[in-house]
């Protein structure tokens, strides 16, 4: 018999496991499985189990857990987001893009899914699509409306209008990683590769998991013929594809 107390206990256990997900995915996995031992088909616990497996570098196992949820929860944006991340980590670009696009269609306010879609499209070489997704991410995540406007100008190729907006943000917030990455992109587009490199290095020191910035950094290093360093960044990107939230 389900009681109000047992429902509260279950909710508390799920919240505790969720809080552990980023700091200790192994512990989150253990707690999720403890919940599933008593509630085998609990959708939230299955999502936690799948997310923890992905964060532990097991996207294939995570996909086995999460894929059945697409049938039982076809309109759940969070499930689509997690499926997209798993498929991306496995190198299944078409499926990753499909799931991520469905996630943001179902819930346009799901900012991490917009960022994941931006990263995925950049990986596939769709810079325009990546920029558009990044603009949507910035709309919901940044406190600097100038960056949203600048992203829109970049999408349209209006570099001269984007650059002063980004520089204005950096005057007020010199460690804003989105602004640093965007200014580096502007520098790359006009061929100032050393400037881009000097911006992306500090950006990644502040935000090591900023996948899009690291992709930009690897690209700039290749253009500068710093091939060993570019390869190092690519190897880091491969590891991040397994752990990125």
XYZ file of C-alpha atoms in Angstrom:
245
model
C 0.000 0.000 0.000
C 1.377 3.386 -0.989
C 1.174 6.005 1.713
C 1.900 9.712 1.765
C 4.987 8.970 3.871
C 6.321 6.395 1.391
C 5.777 8.798 -1.513
C 7.682 11.476 0.388
C 10.494 9.023 1.139
C 10.723 8.122 -2.549
C 10.768 11.779 -3.581
C 13.511 12.496 -1.035
C 15.603 9.551 -2.259
C 15.283 10.732 -5.871
C 16.290 14.276 -4.937
C 19.338 13.023 -3.036
C 20.421 10.863 -5.959
C 19.907 13.777 -8.352
C 22.113 16.054 -6.265
C 24.911 13.477 -6.440
C 24.745 13.110 -10.198
C 27.376 15.700 -11.122
C 29.652 15.414 -8.092
C 29.590 11.630 -7.700
C 27.851 9.741 -10.503
C 28.916 6.394 -9.016
C 27.047 7.173 -5.808
C 24.089 8.486 -7.806
C 24.022 5.218 -9.755
C 24.068 3.190 -6.560
C 21.153 5.158 -5.124
C 19.169 5.020 -8.340
C 19.524 1.251 -8.426
C 18.500 0.996 -4.788
C 15.298 2.855 -5.675
C 14.752 0.635 -8.711
C 15.096 -2.489 -6.577
C 11.840 -1.459 -4.909
C 10.280 0.461 -7.813
C 11.565 -1.342 -10.939
C 9.763 0.771 -13.523
C 10.068 4.195 -11.929
C 10.791 6.566 -14.814
C 12.702 9.193 -12.824
C 14.932 6.545 -11.249
C 15.608 5.037 -14.684
C 16.566 8.479 -15.992
C 18.973 8.872 -13.089
C 20.469 5.449 -13.723
C 20.964 6.221 -17.407
C 22.454 9.663 -16.742
C 24.853 8.251 -14.159
C 26.014 5.514 -16.539
C 26.705 8.087 -19.245
C 28.644 10.271 -16.843
C 30.697 7.221 -15.885
C 31.718 6.794 -19.524
C 29.245 4.049 -20.403
C 26.950 5.659 -23.010
C 26.050 2.318 -24.569
C 24.777 0.932 -21.265
C 23.038 4.240 -20.582
C 21.250 4.006 -23.921
C 19.928 0.532 -23.047
C 18.357 2.011 -19.911
C 17.018 5.182 -21.503
C 15.791 3.940 -24.888
C 12.693 2.138 -23.507
C 11.638 5.390 -21.824
C 11.155 6.984 -25.244
C 8.188 4.647 -25.747
C 6.645 5.198 -22.327
C 7.436 8.937 -22.202
C 7.481 10.054 -25.853
C 6.907 13.722 -24.987
C 9.458 14.013 -22.198
C 12.109 16.587 -23.173
C 14.568 15.442 -20.519
C 14.532 11.874 -21.848
C 15.153 13.157 -25.385
C 18.022 15.309 -24.113
C 19.707 12.377 -22.400
C 19.201 10.134 -25.432
C 20.802 12.805 -27.606
C 23.827 13.043 -25.338
C 24.257 9.255 -25.347
C 23.987 9.023 -29.122
C 26.454 11.888 -29.507
C 28.939 10.191 -27.180
C 28.666 7.056 -29.322
C 29.306 9.059 -32.497
C 25.772 8.568 -33.850
C 25.419 12.134 -35.082
C 22.127 11.836 -36.947
C 20.351 10.224 -34.011
C 21.937 12.667 -31.550
C 20.708 15.631 -33.555
C 17.214 14.123 -33.892
C 16.824 13.614 -30.150
C 18.219 17.025 -29.233
C 16.005 18.816 -31.719
C 13.002 16.973 -30.317
C 14.045 17.928 -26.779
C 14.117 21.658 -27.512
C 10.895 21.411 -29.517
C 9.138 19.774 -26.576
C 10.611 22.225 -24.076
C 12.202 25.369 -25.571
C 13.228 26.463 -22.050
C 15.519 23.419 -21.588
C 18.768 25.376 -21.869
C 21.220 22.475 -21.505
C 19.599 20.831 -24.520
C 20.133 23.972 -26.639
C 23.808 23.995 -25.650
C 24.120 20.271 -26.393
C 22.488 20.846 -29.783
C 24.918 23.693 -30.491
C 27.860 21.437 -29.613
C 26.472 18.586 -31.710
C 25.907 20.738 -34.794
C 29.389 22.231 -34.497
C 30.802 18.699 -34.391
C 28.888 17.928 -37.603
C 30.282 21.028 -39.316
C 27.020 22.973 -39.268
C 28.397 26.247 -37.933
C 25.294 28.260 -38.821
C 22.999 25.809 -37.065
C 25.329 25.667 -34.088
C 25.327 29.459 -33.830
C 21.522 29.587 -33.975
C 21.227 27.007 -31.188
C 23.823 28.870 -29.153
C 21.800 32.052 -29.543
C 18.758 30.284 -28.082
C 20.905 28.978 -25.230
C 22.205 32.470 -24.480
C 18.675 33.880 -24.434
C 17.892 31.722 -21.435
C 21.245 31.579 -19.698
C 23.074 34.890 -19.893
C 22.408 38.067 -17.969
C 23.939 40.072 -20.840
C 21.395 40.785 -23.576
C 24.230 42.178 -25.691
C 25.526 38.619 -26.187
C 22.177 37.478 -27.534
C 22.176 40.390 -29.972
C 25.804 39.716 -30.892
C 25.049 36.036 -31.535
C 22.226 37.081 -33.838
C 24.557 39.391 -35.768
C 27.152 36.610 -36.074
C 24.522 34.238 -37.403
C 23.801 36.816 -40.113
C 27.504 37.447 -40.776
C 27.455 40.987 -39.366
C 30.790 40.833 -37.582
C 31.302 44.596 -37.354
C 28.058 44.926 -35.402
C 28.730 41.954 -33.135
C 32.253 42.815 -31.979
C 31.563 46.063 -30.055
C 28.667 44.392 -28.220
C 30.887 41.550 -27.052
C 33.695 43.906 -26.037
C 31.225 45.966 -23.997
C 30.255 42.849 -22.029
C 33.905 42.011 -21.410
C 34.534 45.502 -20.036
C 31.960 44.805 -17.338
C 32.608 41.082 -16.947
C 36.122 40.193 -18.158
C 35.729 36.548 -17.128
C 32.458 35.904 -18.925
C 33.286 32.711 -20.812
C 30.501 33.091 -23.375
C 31.800 36.548 -24.284
C 35.407 35.333 -24.449
C 34.429 32.481 -26.774
C 32.347 34.770 -28.946
C 35.150 37.321 -29.302
C 37.505 34.465 -30.207
C 35.056 33.343 -32.892
C 35.016 36.870 -34.296
C 38.820 36.897 -34.348
C 38.837 33.528 -36.143
C 36.386 34.700 -38.786
C 38.620 37.621 -39.724
C 41.822 35.590 -39.628
C 43.275 36.774 -36.300
C 44.085 33.254 -35.144
C 46.668 34.197 -32.505
C 44.147 36.563 -30.924
C 41.582 33.769 -30.907
C 44.065 31.412 -29.290
C 44.894 33.963 -26.599
C 41.191 34.343 -25.784
C 40.269 30.663 -25.803
C 43.101 29.567 -23.519
C 41.879 31.663 -20.543
C 38.286 30.813 -21.437
C 38.997 27.103 -21.004
C 40.904 27.693 -17.791
C 37.719 29.265 -16.417
C 35.378 26.636 -17.930
C 37.217 23.392 -18.807
C 33.970 21.639 -19.807
C 32.926 24.337 -22.300
C 32.815 21.952 -25.258
C 32.102 24.515 -27.963
C 35.019 26.684 -26.833
C 37.332 23.680 -26.846
C 36.195 22.749 -30.355
C 36.971 26.316 -31.430
C 40.361 26.081 -29.702
C 41.276 22.837 -31.490
C 40.288 24.396 -34.810
C 42.391 27.509 -34.186
C 45.395 25.408 -33.188
C 45.090 23.429 -36.428
C 44.957 26.647 -38.440
C 48.119 27.807 -36.665
C 49.755 24.436 -37.468
C 50.141 23.622 -33.768
C 49.177 20.042 -34.514
C 50.297 18.272 -31.301
C 48.352 20.784 -29.208
C 45.336 20.435 -31.516
C 45.458 16.657 -31.127
C 45.587 17.055 -27.353
C 42.436 19.197 -27.450
C 40.709 16.641 -29.665
C 41.503 13.888 -27.176
C 40.047 16.012 -24.373
C 36.920 16.558 -26.480
C 36.519 12.808 -26.892
C 36.591 12.362 -23.135
C 34.203 15.269 -22.591
C 31.708 13.715 -25.000
C 31.328 10.924 -22.463
C 30.893 13.090 -19.391
C 29.271 16.269 -20.639
C 25.969 17.064 -18.882
